[in-house]
Amino acid sequence: MLAYILRRLLLVIPTLLGIMVVNFALTQFVPGGPFDQIEARMQGSGDSIGAVSGAAGADAGTDAEGGKGYVGARGLPPEFRAKLEVEFGFARFICPAGYEGTLLQQAKDCQKEMIPSYERFFIMMGKFIRFDFGQSYFRSESVMGLVAEKLPVSITLGLWSTLLAYLISIPLGIRKAVSDGSRFDSWTSGVIIAAYAIPGLLVAVMLLVLFAGGSYWKIFPLRGLTSDNFDQLSLLGKVGDYLWHITLPVIASTISSFATLTLLTKNSFLDEIKKQYVMTARAKGLSERRVLYGHVFRNAMLIVIAGFPALFIGVFFGGSLIIENIFSLDGLGQLGFRSAVERDYPVIFGTLFAFGLMGLVVGIISDLMYVWVDPRIDFERRG
């Protein structure tokens, strides 16, 4: 088993490298870039340069007549753009030996050399291997700091949604397998399939309209993960406030995984119930409950339990963007969306690398879960 794990870990390297190469190459052909975003901000707000860099705004803002004026409509001044290109890692300055000066002075006095795309990629990957994801272009904060700040919201959605799906789907799936073909099985299958067919976006909007002060009842809060007075509440009050806020987002993000997991549980139990060892156990006089939970349960739950890590990651990444935007939750979904719109490449590639690595490791953990649930499985002897 150790040799199998080592092989899988070694496969993570080329797989992750391929993911990064494809996405990095795609960004080279996507129109727009961080400098276009800065120019767009300048045209809308005269203080945008200061928000990005905090320096050189006054020096770059001198007009042709020597006065200070608004330069947003004219785009980035050449020296300031050169300074940003070096700060963002797109270029470097070639200065005379012994020259010392600020980046803005180097932009005026030194020759600028653009860094080729392939070189920028290898520089980026060299930093990522050391888990140095750099700093956001627009937020003046490290990528790791941003992820750590937004991560609790997304973990909350993913973890609670996955646990809720398992708590409901496993008992329901077992009941459907035992009652296969009955009226209960038929109408619950209809409800499950209908719920699965409804987009998460529509479910979230329906929940807001029905239970968050829309046209009907105002039972749950409209937005946020906690109330404004959260810090003043008691421990029990904080727990209640937290659960009160997270109820609707968790329900909205659970719908699709709930349907899939229920049918998976049912089909797994049906496959096991029809096997020879079940008929043998019944022939020995064991009760139906003993047969079901003493013999069938462990084998039938193999694929269900082993899929827990993958299901969690799927909920964690899949529905976070829509759910977080609708319920105004400031998590990784919103961070990724804004970073993609702003072309904030350090955040985009840093989170892609971290989550890609996480997804590949989760795949290995899923295989280990199979072995843990059923020791008869031996990946060493495959193929």
C-alpha atoms as one frame of an Amber mdcrd trajectory, in Angstrom:
protein
   0.000   0.000   0.000   2.887   2.349   0.730   4.241   1.914  -2.795   0.803
   2.743  -4.229   0.571   5.915  -2.144   4.055   6.970  -3.258   3.111   6.431
  -6.920  -0.032   8.496  -6.491   1.888  11.270  -4.771   4.405  11.313  -7.616
   1.547  11.569 -10.134   0.350  14.701  -8.344   3.362  16.607  -9.683   2.740
  16.250 -13.466  -1.026  16.531 -12.993  -0.776  19.769 -11.042   1.812  21.091
 -13.482  -0.547  20.349 -16.383  -3.401  22.183 -14.657  -1.231  25.244 -14.110
   0.182  25.206 -17.659  -3.274  25.057 -19.263  -4.720  27.839 -17.122  -1.640
  30.032 -17.441  -1.719  29.630 -21.226  -5.415  30.526 -21.345  -4.824  33.785
 -19.500  -2.332  34.829 -22.179  -5.153  34.882 -24.771  -7.925  36.370 -22.630
  -8.487  40.035 -23.528  -7.858  42.580 -20.830  -5.409  42.452 -17.979  -4.556
  44.068 -14.656  -3.348  47.252 -16.367  -6.613  47.572 -18.293  -8.452  47.190
 -14.995  -6.364  49.952 -13.427  -7.015  52.271 -16.380 -10.738  51.539 -16.146
 -10.662  52.432 -12.466  -8.791  55.630 -13.229 -11.488  56.690 -15.663 -14.072
  56.190 -12.947 -12.154  57.548  -9.950  -9.227  59.916  -9.694  -7.882  58.144
  -6.592  -7.615  54.707  -8.186  -3.868  54.853  -8.668  -3.403  55.545  -5.003
  -5.617  52.575  -4.157  -3.429  50.321  -6.274   0.024  51.590  -5.455  -0.178
  54.450  -3.017   2.733  56.168  -4.693   3.710  58.272  -7.686   0.200  59.554
  -8.314   1.225  63.180  -8.000   4.421  62.762 -10.023   2.562  61.024 -12.840
  -0.343  63.446 -12.785   1.504  66.510 -14.074   0.001  67.695 -17.329   1.815
  69.182 -20.316   1.449  72.718 -18.954   3.013  71.914 -15.592  -0.237  71.880
 -13.611  -1.857  69.095 -11.674  -4.823  67.562 -13.420  -6.942  64.446 -13.697
  -5.154  61.970 -15.987  -7.570  59.060 -15.691  -9.101  59.652 -19.089  -5.632
  59.577 -20.686  -4.705  56.157 -19.276  -1.625  55.195 -17.285   1.436  57.460
 -17.591   4.303  55.513 -19.246   6.638  55.688 -16.245   3.952  54.601 -13.831
   2.860  51.743 -16.107   6.490  50.590 -16.352   6.753  50.697 -12.555   3.602
  48.568 -12.210   4.813  46.081 -14.836   7.946  45.498 -12.748   5.988  45.297
  -9.485   3.568  42.788 -11.014   6.376  40.676 -12.463   5.748  41.359 -16.160
   9.042  43.214 -16.749  12.396  44.131 -15.208  14.632  47.189 -15.357  18.158
  46.996 -16.748  20.111  49.798 -15.065  23.782  50.866 -15.228  26.128  49.230
 -12.739  25.911  50.837  -9.321  22.662  52.663 -10.081  20.341  53.093  -7.129
  16.881  54.566  -7.143  13.229  53.908  -6.552  11.182  51.931  -9.046   9.687
  55.146 -10.392  13.164  56.621 -10.895  14.301  53.413 -12.583  11.291  53.657
 -14.879  12.604  57.050 -16.035  16.326  56.324 -16.155  16.671  52.593 -16.984
  15.747  50.362 -19.884  12.710  48.149 -19.442  12.818  44.518 -20.576   9.615
  42.477 -20.774   9.845  39.010 -19.224   8.743  36.204 -21.597   5.617  34.260
 -20.629   7.428  30.954 -20.148   9.953  32.583 -17.806   7.189  34.203 -15.777
   5.517  30.798 -15.483   8.638  29.110 -14.116   9.269  31.998 -11.720   5.683
  31.677 -10.485   5.893  27.898 -10.053   9.205  28.216  -8.222   7.482  30.437
  -5.671   4.391  28.210  -5.479   6.509  25.168  -4.627   7.638  27.110  -1.543
   3.973  28.069  -0.966   4.829  31.698  -1.640   1.735  32.884  -3.519   2.682
  36.542  -3.557   0.478  39.552  -2.981  -2.800  40.591  -4.543  -2.531  43.309
  -7.186  -5.498  45.275  -5.885  -5.925  44.463  -2.182  -2.423  45.102  -0.769
  -2.614  41.795   1.075  -0.937  38.427   0.651  -2.840  35.703  -1.183  -2.477
  33.377   1.805  -3.910  36.071   4.052  -6.892  36.570   1.761  -7.575  32.830
   1.551  -7.255  32.420   5.325  -9.690  35.300   5.808 -12.326  33.901   3.417
 -11.827  30.179   4.091 -14.061  29.815   7.203 -17.161  30.882   5.260 -16.624
  28.358   2.475 -15.670  25.574   4.909 -18.873  26.275   6.802 -20.973  25.824
   3.679 -19.104  22.761   2.470 -18.883  20.929   5.785 -22.434  21.520   7.008
 -23.912  20.791   3.579 -22.015  17.500   3.333 -22.947  16.411   6.866 -26.599
  17.299   6.304 -26.628  15.382   3.018 -25.238  12.259   4.717 -27.531  12.489
   7.739 -30.621  12.602   5.509 -29.553  10.597   2.473 -28.235   7.454   4.156
 -31.358   6.624   6.223 -33.608   7.636   3.335 -31.612   5.574   0.842 -31.753
   2.501   3.105 -35.502   2.898   3.542 -35.973   3.220  -0.215 -33.886   0.080
  -0.832 -35.870  -1.955   1.697 -39.153  -0.620   0.245 -38.046  -0.871  -3.376
 -41.008  -0.581  -5.724 -43.428   0.629  -3.026 -45.448   3.835  -3.099 -42.986
   5.377  -0.620 -40.097   4.604  -2.954 -41.938   6.021  -5.971 -43.022   9.351
  -4.523 -39.737   9.986  -2.720 -37.860   9.278  -5.971 -40.080  11.823  -7.723
 -39.372  14.456  -5.063 -35.625  13.746  -5.120 -35.368  13.927  -8.911 -37.412
  17.137  -8.995 -35.167  18.685  -6.318 -32.072  17.630  -8.244 -33.423  19.220
 -11.429 -33.947  22.623  -9.789 -30.836  24.824 -10.142 -29.180  25.901  -6.905
 -29.622  29.524  -7.957 -33.399  29.121  -8.141 -33.546  27.254  -4.829 -31.579
  30.025  -3.104 -33.842  32.736  -4.523 -36.973  30.782  -3.540 -35.696  30.405
   0.019 -35.014  34.132   0.243 -38.449  35.022  -1.088 -40.249  32.568   1.180
 -38.321  32.767   4.445 -36.073  35.852   4.441 -38.464  38.762   4.239 -39.604
  38.458   0.643 -43.312  38.194  -0.075 -44.069  35.719   2.737 -42.293  35.077
   6.064 -39.299  36.793   7.621 -37.904  33.896   9.624 -34.232  33.908   8.645
 -31.783  36.773   8.031 -31.269  38.034   4.508 -27.476  38.141   4.431 -24.265
  37.562   6.333 -22.957  34.770   8.549 -23.521  36.516  11.899 -25.500  39.414
  13.329 -24.044  42.864  13.994 -24.168  42.277  17.764 -22.528  38.843  17.552
 -19.628  39.798  19.856 -22.011  40.860  22.621 -23.923  37.556  22.645 -23.388
  34.704  25.087 -21.809  31.440  23.918 -25.204  29.806  23.478 -26.468  32.951
  21.757 -23.525  32.915  19.339 -24.200  29.291  18.426 -27.871  30.017  17.854
 -27.121  33.148  15.816 -24.612  31.264  13.691 -27.049  28.407  12.968 -29.817
  30.924  12.284 -27.755  32.636   9.596 -26.356  29.489   7.989 -29.636  27.585
   7.632 -30.790  28.885   4.247 -27.359  28.832   2.537 -26.743  25.265   3.711
 -30.145  24.078   2.495 -29.604  25.726  -0.888 -26.176  24.137  -1.342 -27.315
  20.675  -0.147 -30.063  20.032  -2.697 -28.003  18.502  -5.517 -25.683  16.406
  -3.331 -28.658  15.219  -1.273 -30.398  13.768  -4.334 -27.300  12.084  -5.736
 -26.263  10.567  -2.407 -29.743   9.194  -1.657 -29.992   7.316  -4.952 -26.393
   6.116  -4.604 -27.153   4.700  -1.147 -30.306   2.996  -2.379 -28.605   1.376
  -5.363 -25.667   0.213  -3.241 -28.013  -1.502  -0.786 -30.064  -3.073  -3.573
 -26.912  -4.571  -5.104 -25.853  -6.067  -1.771 -29.306  -7.345  -0.779 -29.420
  -9.530  -3.896 -26.093 -11.265  -3.169 -25.688 -14.843  -1.970 -24.344 -14.066
   1.512 -27.551 -12.172   2.341 -29.713 -15.167   1.427 -27.409 -17.371   3.520
 -27.756 -15.071   6.533 -31.534 -15.115   6.185 -31.525 -18.903   5.892 -29.687
 -19.101   9.222 -32.673 -17.407  10.851 -31.175 -13.962  11.427 -33.652 -11.133
  11.782 -34.093  -8.749   8.882 -32.633  -5.923  10.947 -29.582  -8.036  11.843
 -29.085  -8.975   8.198 -29.475  -5.391   7.039 -27.253  -3.627   9.561 -24.945
  -6.477  10.558 -24.054  -7.741   7.084 -25.354  -5.528   4.281 -24.597  -2.127
   5.789 -20.792  -2.333   5.826 -20.482  -3.555   2.248 -23.166  -1.248   0.875
 -21.702   1.814   2.574 -18.287   1.253   1.024 -18.791   3.531  -1.960 -20.852
   6.026   0.046 -18.349   6.521   2.881 -15.356   6.497   0.566 -16.926   9.292
  -1.437 -17.163  11.650   1.554 -13.937  13.612   0.828 -14.797  14.045  -2.849
 -18.376  15.096  -2.028 -17.134  17.654   0.486 -14.701  19.143  -2.013 -17.435
  19.173  -4.682 -19.834  21.095  -2.430 -16.968  23.257  -1.151 -16.019  24.460
  -4.643 -19.091  23.824  -6.768 -21.823  25.872  -5.162 -19.887  28.435  -3.174
 -19.884  31.164  -5.844 -23.650  31.251  -6.419 -24.627  30.711  -2.790 -22.151
  33.234  -1.414 -23.246  35.920  -3.850 -26.958  35.419  -3.227 -26.657  35.346
   0.559 -23.884  38.008   0.672 -21.337  35.686   2.270 -17.768  36.887   1.861
 -16.031  33.583   1.135 -13.747  32.007  -1.434 -16.454  32.016  -4.090 -16.740
  35.785  -4.053 -12.965  36.155  -3.799 -12.436  33.978  -6.887 -15.127  35.753
  -8.872 -13.794  39.237  -8.137 -10.219  38.126  -8.797 -11.186  36.730 -12.205
 -13.031  39.924 -13.143 -10.132  42.122 -11.991  -7.465  39.851 -13.552  -5.818
  39.575 -10.149  -3.419  36.851 -11.298  -1.647  36.125  -7.969  -4.993  35.333
  -6.342  -6.252  33.347  -9.342  -3.167  31.172  -9.753  -2.361  30.945  -6.053
  -5.798  29.614  -5.165  -5.840  27.397  -8.267  -2.559  25.803  -7.217  -3.626
  25.341  -3.595  -7.076  23.945  -4.411  -5.776  21.811  -7.265  -3.262  20.260
  -4.881  -6.013  19.807  -2.314  -8.282  18.061  -4.832  -5.535  15.651  -5.915
  -4.688  14.790  -2.311  -8.383  14.226  -1.594  -8.429  11.685  -4.432  -5.700
   9.731  -2.642  -7.584  10.018   0.648 -10.699   8.593  -1.050  -8.720   5.514
  -2.091  -7.438   5.109   1.459 -11.032   5.350   2.670 -11.925   2.384   0.461
  -9.180   0.302   2.093 -10.196   1.432   5.562 -13.848   0.498   5.018 -13.098
  -2.778   3.234  -9.631  -4.294   3.943 -10.182  -6.773   1.091  -9.341  -4.002
  -1.378  -5.650  -3.960  -2.273  -4.550  -1.298  -4.754  -1.073  -2.856  -4.890
  -2.405  -5.768  -6.981  -4.356  -3.705  -9.503  -3.442  -4.192 -13.124
